[in-house]
PDB file of C-alpha atoms and ligand atoms in Angstrom:
ATOM      1  CA  MET A   1     -80.227  35.656 -74.304  1.00  0.00           C
ATOM      2  CA  ARG A   2     -78.178  33.825 -71.728  1.00  0.00           C
ATOM      3  CA  LEU A   3     -75.057  34.731 -73.607  1.00  0.00           C
ATOM      4  CA  ASN A   4     -75.806  38.400 -73.354  1.00  0.00           C
ATOM      5  CA  GLY A   5     -73.285  39.830 -70.902  1.00  0.00           C
ATOM      6  CA  LYS A   6     -75.557  41.461 -68.350  1.00  0.00           C
ATOM      7  CA  LYS A   7     -78.003  38.608 -68.301  1.00  0.00           C
ATOM      8  CA  SER A   8     -75.339  35.951 -67.784  1.00  0.00           C
ATOM      9  CA  ILE A   9     -74.070  37.780 -64.749  1.00  0.00           C
ATOM     10  CA  LEU A  10     -77.524  38.018 -63.233  1.00  0.00           C
ATOM     11  CA  LEU A  11     -78.105  34.366 -63.922  1.00  0.00           C
ATOM     12  CA  LEU A  12     -74.937  33.423 -62.136  1.00  0.00           C
ATOM     13  CA  SER A  13     -75.886  35.122 -58.921  1.00  0.00           C
ATOM     14  CA  GLY A  14     -79.521  34.144 -58.376  1.00  0.00           C
ATOM     15  CA  VAL A  15     -80.683  30.613 -57.690  1.00  0.00           C
ATOM     16  CA  GLY A  16     -84.277  31.517 -58.565  1.00  0.00           C
ATOM     17  CA  ILE A  17     -83.242  33.016 -61.843  1.00  0.00           C
ATOM     18  CA  ALA A  18     -80.797  30.196 -62.435  1.00  0.00           C
ATOM     19  CA  SER A  19     -83.692  27.752 -62.637  1.00  0.00           C
ATOM     20  CA  SER A  20     -84.805  29.637 -65.732  1.00  0.00           C
ATOM     21  CA  ILE A  21     -81.580  28.492 -67.361  1.00  0.00           C
ATOM     22  CA  ILE A  22     -82.778  24.926 -66.904  1.00  0.00           C
ATOM     23  CA  ALA A  23     -86.224  25.814 -68.221  1.00  0.00           C
ATOM     24  CA  ALA A  24     -84.681  27.552 -71.206  1.00  0.00           C
ATOM     25  CA  SER A  25     -82.409  24.612 -71.975  1.00  0.00           C
ATOM     26  CA  LEU A  26     -85.355  22.262 -71.879  1.00  0.00           C
ATOM     27  CA  GLY A  27     -86.801  24.274 -74.731  1.00  0.00           C
ATOM     28  CA  GLY A  28     -84.324  22.630 -77.070  1.00  0.00           C
ATOM     29  CA  TRP A  29     -85.367  19.064 -76.232  1.00  0.00           C
ATOM     30  CA  GLY A  30     -86.591  16.895 -79.015  1.00  0.00           C
ATOM     31  CA  GLN A  31     -84.063  18.185 -81.523  1.00  0.00           C
ATOM     32  CA  THR A  32     -81.084  16.262 -80.209  1.00  0.00           C
ATOM     33  CA  ALA A  33     -80.608  13.245 -77.948  1.00  0.00           C
ATOM     34  CA  PRO A  34     -81.741  13.778 -74.323  1.00  0.00           C
ATOM     35  CA  LYS A  35     -78.268  12.812 -73.041  1.00  0.00           C
ATOM     36  CA  GLU A  36     -76.723  15.599 -75.047  1.00  0.00           C
ATOM     37  CA  ASN A  37     -79.254  18.089 -73.684  1.00  0.00           C
ATOM     38  CA  ALA A  38     -78.862  16.842 -70.104  1.00  0.00           C
ATOM     39  CA  LYS A  39     -75.412  18.385 -69.965  1.00  0.00           C
ATOM     40  CA  TRP A  40     -76.766  21.942 -69.922  1.00  0.00           C
ATOM     41  CA  SER A  41     -78.243  21.591 -66.429  1.00  0.00           C
ATOM     42  CA  LEU A  42     -74.998  20.296 -64.897  1.00  0.00           C
ATOM     43  CA  ARG A  43     -73.241  22.616 -62.484  1.00  0.00           C
ATOM     44  CA  ALA A  44     -69.624  22.974 -61.477  1.00  0.00           C
ATOM     45  CA  PRO A  45     -69.156  22.846 -57.654  1.00  0.00           C
ATOM     46  CA  ASN A  46     -69.035  26.664 -57.590  1.00  0.00           C
ATOM     47  CA  GLY A  47     -72.546  26.824 -59.043  1.00  0.00           C
ATOM     48  CA  ILE A  48     -71.686  27.704 -62.638  1.00  0.00           C
ATOM     49  CA  GLN A  49     -74.042  25.935 -64.994  1.00  0.00           C
ATOM     50  CA  PHE A  50     -72.942  24.288 -68.232  1.00  0.00           C
ATOM     51  CA  GLY A  51     -76.003  25.921 -69.849  1.00  0.00           C
ATOM     52  CA  LEU A  52     -74.315  29.309 -69.486  1.00  0.00           C
ATOM     53  CA  ILE A  53     -72.400  28.525 -72.665  1.00  0.00           C
ATOM     54  CA  LYS A  54     -75.278  26.952 -74.576  1.00  0.00           C
ATOM     55  CA  GLY A  55     -74.568  27.400 -78.264  1.00  0.00           C
ATOM     56  CA  TYR A  56     -70.783  27.596 -77.762  1.00  0.00           C
ATOM     57  CA  GLU A  57     -70.226  25.118 -80.597  1.00  0.00           C
ATOM     58  CA  ARG A  58     -70.982  27.972 -82.976  1.00  0.00           C
ATOM     59  CA  TRP A  59     -68.838  30.591 -81.250  1.00  0.00           C
ATOM     60  CA  GLN A  60     -65.739  31.827 -82.985  1.00  0.00           C
ATOM     61  CA  VAL A  61     -62.559  29.807 -82.628  1.00  0.00           C
ATOM     62  CA  VAL A  62     -59.910  32.305 -81.573  1.00  0.00           C
ATOM     63  CA  ALA A  63     -56.985  29.901 -81.157  1.00  0.00           C
ATOM     64  CA  MET A  64     -55.771  26.324 -81.308  1.00  0.00           C
ATOM     65  CA  HIS A  65     -53.184  24.985 -78.879  1.00  0.00           C
ATOM     66  CA  TYR A  66     -51.269  21.777 -79.375  1.00  0.00           C
ATOM     67  CA  ARG A  67     -50.046  19.921 -76.291  1.00  0.00           C
ATOM     68  CA  PRO A  68     -47.549  17.320 -77.546  1.00  0.00           C
ATOM     69  CA  ASP A  69     -46.934  16.026 -74.003  1.00  0.00           C
ATOM     70  CA  MET A  70     -50.624  15.254 -73.558  1.00  0.00           C
ATOM     71  CA  LYS A  71     -51.204  14.344 -77.195  1.00  0.00           C
ATOM     72  CA  GLU A  72     -54.078  16.791 -77.278  1.00  0.00           C
ATOM     73  CA  MET A  73     -55.444  19.593 -79.388  1.00  0.00           C
ATOM     74  CA  ARG A  74     -57.297  22.400 -77.683  1.00  0.00           C
ATOM     75  CA  TYR A  75     -59.661  24.809 -79.346  1.00  0.00           C
ATOM     76  CA  ILE A  76     -60.355  28.113 -77.688  1.00  0.00           C
ATOM     77  CA  LEU A  77     -63.692  29.678 -78.531  1.00  0.00           C
ATOM     78  CA  ALA A  78     -64.947  33.101 -77.498  1.00  0.00           C
ATOM     79  CA  ASN A  79     -68.446  34.513 -77.151  1.00  0.00           C
ATOM     80  CA  PRO A  80     -69.197  37.718 -79.098  1.00  0.00           C
ATOM     81  CA  ILE A  81     -68.326  39.961 -76.113  1.00  0.00           C
ATOM     82  CA  ALA A  82     -64.901  38.328 -75.814  1.00  0.00           C
ATOM     83  CA  VAL A  83     -64.300  38.416 -79.581  1.00  0.00           C
ATOM     84  CA  GLN A  84     -64.974  42.157 -79.624  1.00  0.00           C
ATOM     85  CA  ALA A  85     -62.554  42.590 -76.730  1.00  0.00           C
ATOM     86  CA  TYR A  86     -59.867  40.677 -78.641  1.00  0.00           C
ATOM     87  CA  HIS A  87     -60.389  43.045 -81.576  1.00  0.00           C
ATOM     88  CA  ARG A  88     -59.767  45.960 -79.201  1.00  0.00           C
ATOM     89  CA  GLY A  89     -56.389  44.466 -78.259  1.00  0.00           C
ATOM     90  CA  ILE A  90     -57.394  42.830 -74.973  1.00  0.00           C
ATOM     91  CA  PRO A  91     -55.678  41.146 -73.172  1.00  0.00           C
ATOM     92  CA  ARG A  92     -52.265  41.896 -74.723  1.00  0.00           C
ATOM     93  CA  ASN A  93     -52.783  45.585 -73.972  1.00  0.00           C
ATOM     94  CA  GLY A  94     -53.051  44.727 -70.277  1.00  0.00           C
ATOM     95  CA  LYS A  95     -56.720  45.694 -70.060  1.00  0.00           C
ATOM     96  CA  ALA A  96     -59.385  43.426 -68.596  1.00  0.00           C
ATOM     97  CA  PHE A  97     -62.099  41.648 -70.554  1.00  0.00           C
ATOM     98  CA  PRO A  98     -65.542  43.221 -70.048  1.00  0.00           C
ATOM     99  CA  ASN A  99     -68.244  41.634 -67.894  1.00  0.00           C
ATOM    100  CA  GLY A 100     -69.951  38.740 -69.630  1.00  0.00           C
ATOM    101  CA  ALA A 101     -66.917  37.758 -71.718  1.00  0.00           C
ATOM    102  CA  ILE A 102     -66.631  33.976 -71.910  1.00  0.00           C
ATOM    103  CA  LEU A 103     -63.739  31.856 -73.166  1.00  0.00           C
ATOM    104  CA  VAL A 104     -64.236  28.150 -73.773  1.00  0.00           C
ATOM    105  CA  LYS A 105     -61.516  25.545 -74.126  1.00  0.00           C
ATOM    106  CA  ILE A 106     -62.247  22.153 -75.673  1.00  0.00           C
ATOM    107  CA  GLY A 107     -59.664  19.365 -75.527  1.00  0.00           C
ATOM    108  CA  TYR A 108     -59.463  16.468 -77.987  1.00  0.00           C
ATOM    109  CA  SER A 109     -57.202  13.455 -78.325  1.00  0.00           C
ATOM    110  CA  LEU A 110     -55.548  13.083 -81.727  1.00  0.00           C
ATOM    111  CA  LYS A 111     -55.422  10.572 -84.539  1.00  0.00           C
ATOM    112  CA  PRO A 112     -53.990  10.434 -88.032  1.00  0.00           C
ATOM    113  CA  ILE A 113     -56.490  11.114 -90.806  1.00  0.00           C
ATOM    114  CA  ASP A 114     -57.217   7.630 -92.223  1.00  0.00           C
ATOM    115  CA  ALA A 115     -56.836   8.701 -95.834  1.00  0.00           C
ATOM    116  CA  PHE A 116     -53.642  10.715 -95.203  1.00  0.00           C
ATOM    117  CA  PRO A 117     -51.866   9.619 -92.003  1.00  0.00           C
ATOM    118  CA  ASN A 118     -49.263  12.380 -92.068  1.00  0.00           C
ATOM    119  CA  ALA A 119     -52.087  14.757 -91.182  1.00  0.00           C
ATOM    120  CA  ILE A 120     -53.457  14.656 -87.657  1.00  0.00           C
ATOM    121  CA  GLU A 121     -57.060  15.362 -86.733  1.00  0.00           C
ATOM    122  CA  PRO A 122     -58.992  15.681 -83.462  1.00  0.00           C
ATOM    123  CA  ASN A 123     -60.361  12.341 -82.293  1.00  0.00           C
ATOM    124  CA  VAL A 124     -62.142  12.012 -78.948  1.00  0.00           C
ATOM    125  CA  LEU A 125     -63.529  14.890 -76.922  1.00  0.00           C
ATOM    126  CA  LYS A 126     -61.874  15.013 -73.478  1.00  0.00           C
ATOM    127  CA  ARG A 127     -63.436  17.989 -71.731  1.00  0.00           C
ATOM    128  CA  VAL A 128     -65.137  21.319 -72.106  1.00  0.00           C
ATOM    129  CA  GLU A 129     -64.094  24.094 -69.740  1.00  0.00           C
ATOM    130  CA  PHE A 130     -64.709  27.781 -69.622  1.00  0.00           C
ATOM    131  CA  MET A 131     -64.129  31.006 -67.770  1.00  0.00           C
ATOM    132  CA  VAL A 132     -66.715  33.767 -67.490  1.00  0.00           C
ATOM    133  CA  ARG A 133     -65.890  37.342 -66.563  1.00  0.00           C
ATOM    134  CA  ASP A 134     -67.943  38.488 -63.552  1.00  0.00           C
ATOM    135  CA  PRO A 135     -65.737  40.364 -61.054  1.00  0.00           C
ATOM    136  CA  LYS A 136     -68.494  40.914 -58.472  1.00  0.00           C
ATOM    137  CA  THR A 137     -69.302  37.237 -58.118  1.00  0.00           C
ATOM    138  CA  PHE A 138     -65.788  35.850 -58.505  1.00  0.00           C
ATOM    139  CA  LYS A 139     -63.662  38.237 -56.439  1.00  0.00           C
ATOM    140  CA  ASN A 140     -61.266  35.519 -55.245  1.00  0.00           C
ATOM    141  CA  THR A 141     -60.349  34.178 -58.650  1.00  0.00           C
ATOM    142  CA  GLY A 142     -59.309  37.282 -60.530  1.00  0.00           C
ATOM    143  CA  GLY A 143     -62.864  38.223 -61.527  1.00  0.00           C
ATOM    144  CA  TRP A 144     -63.298  35.020 -63.506  1.00  0.00           C
ATOM    145  CA  GLY A 145     -65.652  32.144 -62.798  1.00  0.00           C
ATOM    146  CA  PHE A 146     -64.090  28.827 -63.786  1.00  0.00           C
ATOM    147  CA  ALA A 147     -65.924  25.625 -64.757  1.00  0.00           C
ATOM    148  CA  ARG A 148     -64.823  22.302 -66.234  1.00  0.00           C
ATOM    149  CA  PHE A 149     -66.902  19.376 -67.476  1.00  0.00           C
ATOM    150  CA  VAL A 150     -65.072  16.136 -68.197  1.00  0.00           C
ATOM    151  CA  TYR A 151     -66.388  14.006 -71.050  1.00  0.00           C
ATOM    152  CA  ASN A 152     -66.720  10.228 -70.922  1.00  0.00           C
ATOM    153  CA  GLN A 153     -66.715   8.816 -74.415  1.00  0.00           C
ATOM    154  CA  THR A 154     -68.194   5.464 -73.367  1.00  0.00           C
ATOM    155  CA  THR A 155     -71.250   6.825 -71.577  1.00  0.00           C
ATOM    156  CA  LYS A 156     -71.331  10.008 -73.669  1.00  0.00           C
ATOM    157  CA  THR A 157     -71.895  12.017 -70.500  1.00  0.00           C
ATOM    158  CA  TYR A 158     -70.133  14.882 -68.750  1.00  0.00           C
ATOM    159  CA  THR A 159     -69.033  15.092 -65.118  1.00  0.00           C
ATOM    160  CA  PRO A 160     -68.370  18.400 -63.344  1.00  0.00           C
ATOM    161  CA  TYR A 161     -64.756  18.644 -62.251  1.00  0.00           C
ATOM    162  CA  GLY A 162     -63.845  19.391 -58.624  1.00  0.00           C
ATOM    163  CA  LYS A 163     -64.912  18.126 -55.200  1.00  0.00           C
ATOM    164  CA  ASN A 164     -66.040  21.517 -53.937  1.00  0.00           C
ATOM    165  CA  ALA A 165     -66.022  25.185 -54.931  1.00  0.00           C
ATOM    166  CA  GLY A 166     -62.330  25.337 -53.981  1.00  0.00           C
ATOM    167  CA  PHE A 167     -61.422  23.631 -57.270  1.00  0.00           C
ATOM    168  CA  ALA A 168     -61.497  27.040 -58.954  1.00  0.00           C
ATOM    169  CA  GLN A 169     -58.520  28.081 -56.855  1.00  0.00           C
ATOM    170  CA  GLU A 170     -56.494  25.448 -58.683  1.00  0.00           C
ATOM    171  CA  CYS A 171     -57.499  26.942 -62.033  1.00  0.00           C
ATOM    172  CA  PHE A 172     -56.809  30.451 -60.809  1.00  0.00           C
ATOM    173  CA  ASN A 173     -53.402  29.646 -59.297  1.00  0.00           C
ATOM    174  CA  CYS A 174     -52.068  28.486 -62.638  1.00  0.00           C
ATOM    175  CA  HIS A 175     -53.795  31.216 -64.652  1.00  0.00           C
ATOM    176  CA  ALA A 176     -52.072  33.682 -62.305  1.00  0.00           C
ATOM    177  CA  ILE A 177     -48.981  33.111 -64.495  1.00  0.00           C
ATOM    178  CA  VAL A 178     -50.675  35.475 -66.954  1.00  0.00           C
ATOM    179  CA  LYS A 179     -51.981  37.988 -64.433  1.00  0.00           C
ATOM    180  CA  LYS A 180     -50.730  40.799 -66.679  1.00  0.00           C
ATOM    181  CA  GLN A 181     -53.045  39.491 -69.396  1.00  0.00           C
ATOM    182  CA  ASP A 182     -56.169  39.417 -67.246  1.00  0.00           C
ATOM    183  CA  PHE A 183     -55.386  35.764 -66.349  1.00  0.00           C
ATOM    184  CA  VAL A 184     -55.906  34.683 -69.963  1.00  0.00           C
ATOM    185  CA  PHE A 185     -53.234  32.721 -71.837  1.00  0.00           C
ATOM    186  CA  THR A 186     -54.845  32.840 -75.265  1.00  0.00           C
ATOM    187  CA  ASN A 187     -53.814  35.564 -77.657  1.00  0.00           C
ATOM    188  CA  TYR A 188     -55.890  36.229 -80.712  1.00  0.00           C
ATOM    189  CA  ILE A 189     -54.090  35.571 -83.956  1.00  0.00           C
ATOM    190  CA  SER A 190     -55.775  37.419 -86.787  1.00  0.00           C
ATOM    191  CA  LYS A 191     -56.182  35.293 -89.859  1.00  0.00           C
ATOM    192  CA  GLY A 192     -54.377  35.608 -93.168  1.00  0.00           C
TER     193      GLY A 192
HETATM  194  C1  HEC B 201     -51.317  24.035 -64.607  1.00  0.00           C
HETATM  195  C2  HEC B 201     -51.857  25.191 -65.241  1.00  0.00           C
HETATM  196  C3  HEC B 201     -53.336  25.313 -65.504  1.00  0.00           C
HETATM  197  C4  HEC B 201     -54.400  24.941 -64.725  1.00  0.00           C
HETATM  198  C5  HEC B 201     -54.383  24.261 -63.364  1.00  0.00           C
HETATM  199  C6  HEC B 201     -55.600  25.356 -65.429  1.00  0.00           C
HETATM  200  N1  HEC B 201     -55.275  25.954 -66.604  1.00  0.00           N
HETATM  201 FE1  HEC B 201     -56.576  26.731 -67.967  1.00  0.00          FE
HETATM  202  N2  HEC B 201     -55.044  27.069 -69.232  1.00  0.00           N
HETATM  203  C7  HEC B 201     -53.706  26.824 -68.975  1.00  0.00           C
HETATM  204  C8  HEC B 201     -52.919  27.100 -70.155  1.00  0.00           C
HETATM  205  C9  HEC B 201     -51.399  26.972 -70.269  1.00  0.00           C
HETATM  206  C10 HEC B 201     -53.820  27.519 -71.144  1.00  0.00           C
HETATM  207  C11 HEC B 201     -53.485  27.882 -72.586  1.00  0.00           C
HETATM  208  C12 HEC B 201     -52.921  26.673 -73.319  1.00  0.00           C
HETATM  209  C13 HEC B 201     -53.928  25.601 -73.567  1.00  0.00           C
HETATM  210  O1  HEC B 201     -54.929  25.892 -74.218  1.00  0.00           O
HETATM  211  O2  HEC B 201     -53.760  24.483 -73.088  1.00  0.00           O
HETATM  212  C14 HEC B 201     -55.146  27.515 -70.523  1.00  0.00           C
HETATM  213  C15 HEC B 201     -56.287  27.944 -71.137  1.00  0.00           C
HETATM  214  C16 HEC B 201     -57.532  27.961 -70.560  1.00  0.00           C
HETATM  215  C17 HEC B 201     -58.717  28.543 -71.146  1.00  0.00           C
HETATM  216  C18 HEC B 201     -58.743  29.379 -72.425  1.00  0.00           C
HETATM  217  C19 HEC B 201     -58.472  30.853 -72.053  1.00  0.00           C
HETATM  218  C20 HEC B 201     -57.013  31.112 -71.715  1.00  0.00           C
HETATM  219  O3  HEC B 201     -56.710  31.470 -70.559  1.00  0.00           O
HETATM  220  O4  HEC B 201     -56.178  30.938 -72.596  1.00  0.00           O
HETATM  221  C21 HEC B 201     -59.743  28.268 -70.305  1.00  0.00           C
HETATM  222  C22 HEC B 201     -61.185  28.656 -70.505  1.00  0.00           C
HETATM  223  C23 HEC B 201     -59.218  27.537 -69.181  1.00  0.00           C
HETATM  224  N3  HEC B 201     -57.857  27.386 -69.346  1.00  0.00           N
HETATM  225  C24 HEC B 201     -59.972  27.091 -68.121  1.00  0.00           C
HETATM  226  C25 HEC B 201     -59.430  26.439 -67.021  1.00  0.00           C
HETATM  227  C26 HEC B 201     -60.221  25.883 -65.944  1.00  0.00           C
HETATM  228  C27 HEC B 201     -61.722  25.914 -65.861  1.00  0.00           C
HETATM  229  C28 HEC B 201     -59.359  25.335 -65.057  1.00  0.00           C
HETATM  230  C29 HEC B 201     -59.634  24.631 -63.758  1.00  0.00           C
HETATM  231  C30 HEC B 201     -60.622  23.581 -63.739  1.00  0.00           C
HETATM  232  C31 HEC B 201     -58.016  25.552 -65.577  1.00  0.00           C
HETATM  233  N4  HEC B 201     -58.096  26.232 -66.764  1.00  0.00           N
HETATM  234  C32 HEC B 201     -56.873  25.148 -64.939  1.00  0.00           C
HETATM  235  C33 HEC B 201     -53.170  26.408 -67.791  1.00  0.00           C
HETATM  236  C34 HEC B 201     -53.909  25.939 -66.708  1.00  0.00           C
END
């Protein structure tokens, strides 16, 4: 439900309604470790809740990006609204993603596969970040709400990135490089 476009936008703008995100996330308790579930109620300094992307692990991977300088692999996942938009040619065609589209980026460190060291596999999760399309709420950042949660492998917990809501300006300033592509770097590569 929360991933449904219209509902996510409503949830972003109302504090009262936002508490239902927490209530809804609590519904999943008991199936996985509490620490893992605790992440859903975290909020980025601009108010965006981690729980907005609950279930993202099963969203479609639309791209992988390798950053040799940072020795990292990034997976880009898209919610169904964003996947449909990619199929319509967005953002290469210069059109904007529809409201409720969400793109998630997950960064991992790398390590050789033990049994075959020439092959490299993802190792430790570094961070989960995402951008949600909601032009009314996020007028100053190209119509996108940005959020980043940094992962600590030792404590197995996440920390919201940014001292205050202004952190999103940093995200936006760099994503402005791809203004012509609705501020999205990732292009969808169809398989096979
Ligand atoms: C210095 C430039 C820069 C900054 C700052 C930056 N990004 Fe990005 N972002 C990129 C690049 C380049 C990509 C595509 C390559 C990759 O995956 O690393 C990307 C990809 C993404 C994606 C996948 C969708 C897309 O545009 O391809 C998300 C989501 C994302 N960034 C979120 C964020 C968030 C949240 C912040 C701020 C906390 C942020 N970014 C700050 C450069 C930046």
